[in-house]
mmCIF file of C-alpha atoms in Angstrom:
data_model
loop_
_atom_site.group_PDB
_atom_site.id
_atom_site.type_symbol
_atom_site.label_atom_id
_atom_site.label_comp_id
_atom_site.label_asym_id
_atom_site.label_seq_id
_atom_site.Cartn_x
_atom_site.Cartn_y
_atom_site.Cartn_z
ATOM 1 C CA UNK A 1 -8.769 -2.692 -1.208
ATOM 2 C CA UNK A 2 -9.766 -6.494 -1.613
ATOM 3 C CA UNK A 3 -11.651 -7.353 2.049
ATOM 4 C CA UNK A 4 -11.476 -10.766 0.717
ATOM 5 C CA UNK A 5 -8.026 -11.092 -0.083
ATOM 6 C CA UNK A 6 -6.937 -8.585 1.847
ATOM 7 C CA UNK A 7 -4.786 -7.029 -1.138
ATOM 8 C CA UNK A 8 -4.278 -2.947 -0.893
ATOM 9 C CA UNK A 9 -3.541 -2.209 -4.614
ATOM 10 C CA UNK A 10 -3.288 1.554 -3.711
ATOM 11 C CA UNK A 11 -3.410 3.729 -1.140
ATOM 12 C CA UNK A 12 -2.538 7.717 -1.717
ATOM 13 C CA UNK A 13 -2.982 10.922 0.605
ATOM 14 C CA UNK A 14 -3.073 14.134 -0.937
ATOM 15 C CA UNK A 15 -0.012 15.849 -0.934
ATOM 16 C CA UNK A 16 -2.006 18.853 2.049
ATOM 17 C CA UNK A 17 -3.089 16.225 3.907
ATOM 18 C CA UNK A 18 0.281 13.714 4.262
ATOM 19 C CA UNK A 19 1.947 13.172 7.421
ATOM 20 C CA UNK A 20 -1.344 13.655 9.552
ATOM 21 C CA UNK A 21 -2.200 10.217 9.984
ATOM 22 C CA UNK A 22 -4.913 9.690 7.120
ATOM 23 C CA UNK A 23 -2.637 6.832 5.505
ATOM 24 C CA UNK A 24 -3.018 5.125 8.938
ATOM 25 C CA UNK A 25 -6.469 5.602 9.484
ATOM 26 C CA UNK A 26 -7.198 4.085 6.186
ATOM 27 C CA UNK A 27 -5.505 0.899 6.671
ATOM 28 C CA UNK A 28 -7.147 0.858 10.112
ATOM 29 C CA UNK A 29 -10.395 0.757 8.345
ATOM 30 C CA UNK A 30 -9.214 -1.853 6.211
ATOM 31 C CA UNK A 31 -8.061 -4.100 9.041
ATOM 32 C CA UNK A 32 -11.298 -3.904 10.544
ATOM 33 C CA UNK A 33 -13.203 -4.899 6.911
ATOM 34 C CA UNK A 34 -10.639 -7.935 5.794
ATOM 35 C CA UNK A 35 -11.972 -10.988 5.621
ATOM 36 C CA UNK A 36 -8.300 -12.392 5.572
ATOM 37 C CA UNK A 37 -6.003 -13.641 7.925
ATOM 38 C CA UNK A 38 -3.839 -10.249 7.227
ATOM 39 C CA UNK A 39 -3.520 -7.524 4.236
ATOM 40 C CA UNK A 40 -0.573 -6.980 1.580
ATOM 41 C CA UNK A 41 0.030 -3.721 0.052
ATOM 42 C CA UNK A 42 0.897 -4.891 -3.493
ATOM 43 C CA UNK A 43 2.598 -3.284 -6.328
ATOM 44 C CA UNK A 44 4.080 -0.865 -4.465
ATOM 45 C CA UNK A 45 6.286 2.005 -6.752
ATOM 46 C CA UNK A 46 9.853 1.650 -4.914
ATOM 47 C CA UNK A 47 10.713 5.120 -6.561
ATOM 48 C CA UNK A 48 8.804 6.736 -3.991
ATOM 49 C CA UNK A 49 10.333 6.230 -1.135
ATOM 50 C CA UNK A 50 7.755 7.490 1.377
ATOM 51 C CA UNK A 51 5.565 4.485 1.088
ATOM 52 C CA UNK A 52 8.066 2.446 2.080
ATOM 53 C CA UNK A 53 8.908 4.116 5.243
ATOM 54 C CA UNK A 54 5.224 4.518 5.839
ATOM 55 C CA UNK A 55 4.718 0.933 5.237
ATOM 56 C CA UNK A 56 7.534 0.040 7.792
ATOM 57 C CA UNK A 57 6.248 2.219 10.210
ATOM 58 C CA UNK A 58 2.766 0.709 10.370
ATOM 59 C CA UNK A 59 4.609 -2.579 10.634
ATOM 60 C CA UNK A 60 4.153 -4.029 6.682
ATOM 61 C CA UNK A 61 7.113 -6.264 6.213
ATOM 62 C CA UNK A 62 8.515 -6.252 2.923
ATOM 63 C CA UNK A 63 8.316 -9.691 1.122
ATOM 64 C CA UNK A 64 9.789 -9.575 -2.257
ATOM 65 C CA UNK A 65 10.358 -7.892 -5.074
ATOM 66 C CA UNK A 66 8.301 -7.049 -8.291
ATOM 67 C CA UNK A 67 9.612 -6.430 -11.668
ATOM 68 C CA UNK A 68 7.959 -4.990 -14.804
ATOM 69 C CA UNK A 69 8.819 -7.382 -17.872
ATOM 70 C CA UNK A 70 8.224 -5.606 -21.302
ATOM 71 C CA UNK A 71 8.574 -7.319 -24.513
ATOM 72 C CA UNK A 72 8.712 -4.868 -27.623
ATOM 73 C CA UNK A 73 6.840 -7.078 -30.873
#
């Protein structure tokens, strides 16, 4: 977490520990250190669908879209 920027690059619960509000509480605690005028939760993996719903139910709006560009030399 960037308290400047407000930019979550990752945010992961152990698998025991999911589902019990720990995600939550940790964004909490990042609301309360931004120095922004919000927070983004950035490169997010859309193969895991769990985040997403997560992210949704904390009220994270989904922007856009980010794609991996590869180019083999």
């Amino acid at each position: 977490f960037e308290p400047i920027s407000g930019d979550i690059t990752l945010i992961a619960v152990h698998p025991q520990y999911r589902r019990k509000g720990v995600a939550t509480a940790l964004l909490e605690e990042m609301i309360l250190n931004c120095k922004s005028a919000g927070v983004k939760l950035i490169n997010t993996d859309n193969q895991f669908p769990a985040i997403g719903a997560w992210a949704n139910s904390v009220g994270l709006v989904k922007r856009g879209e980010q794609f991996e560009m590869v180019l083999s030399i």
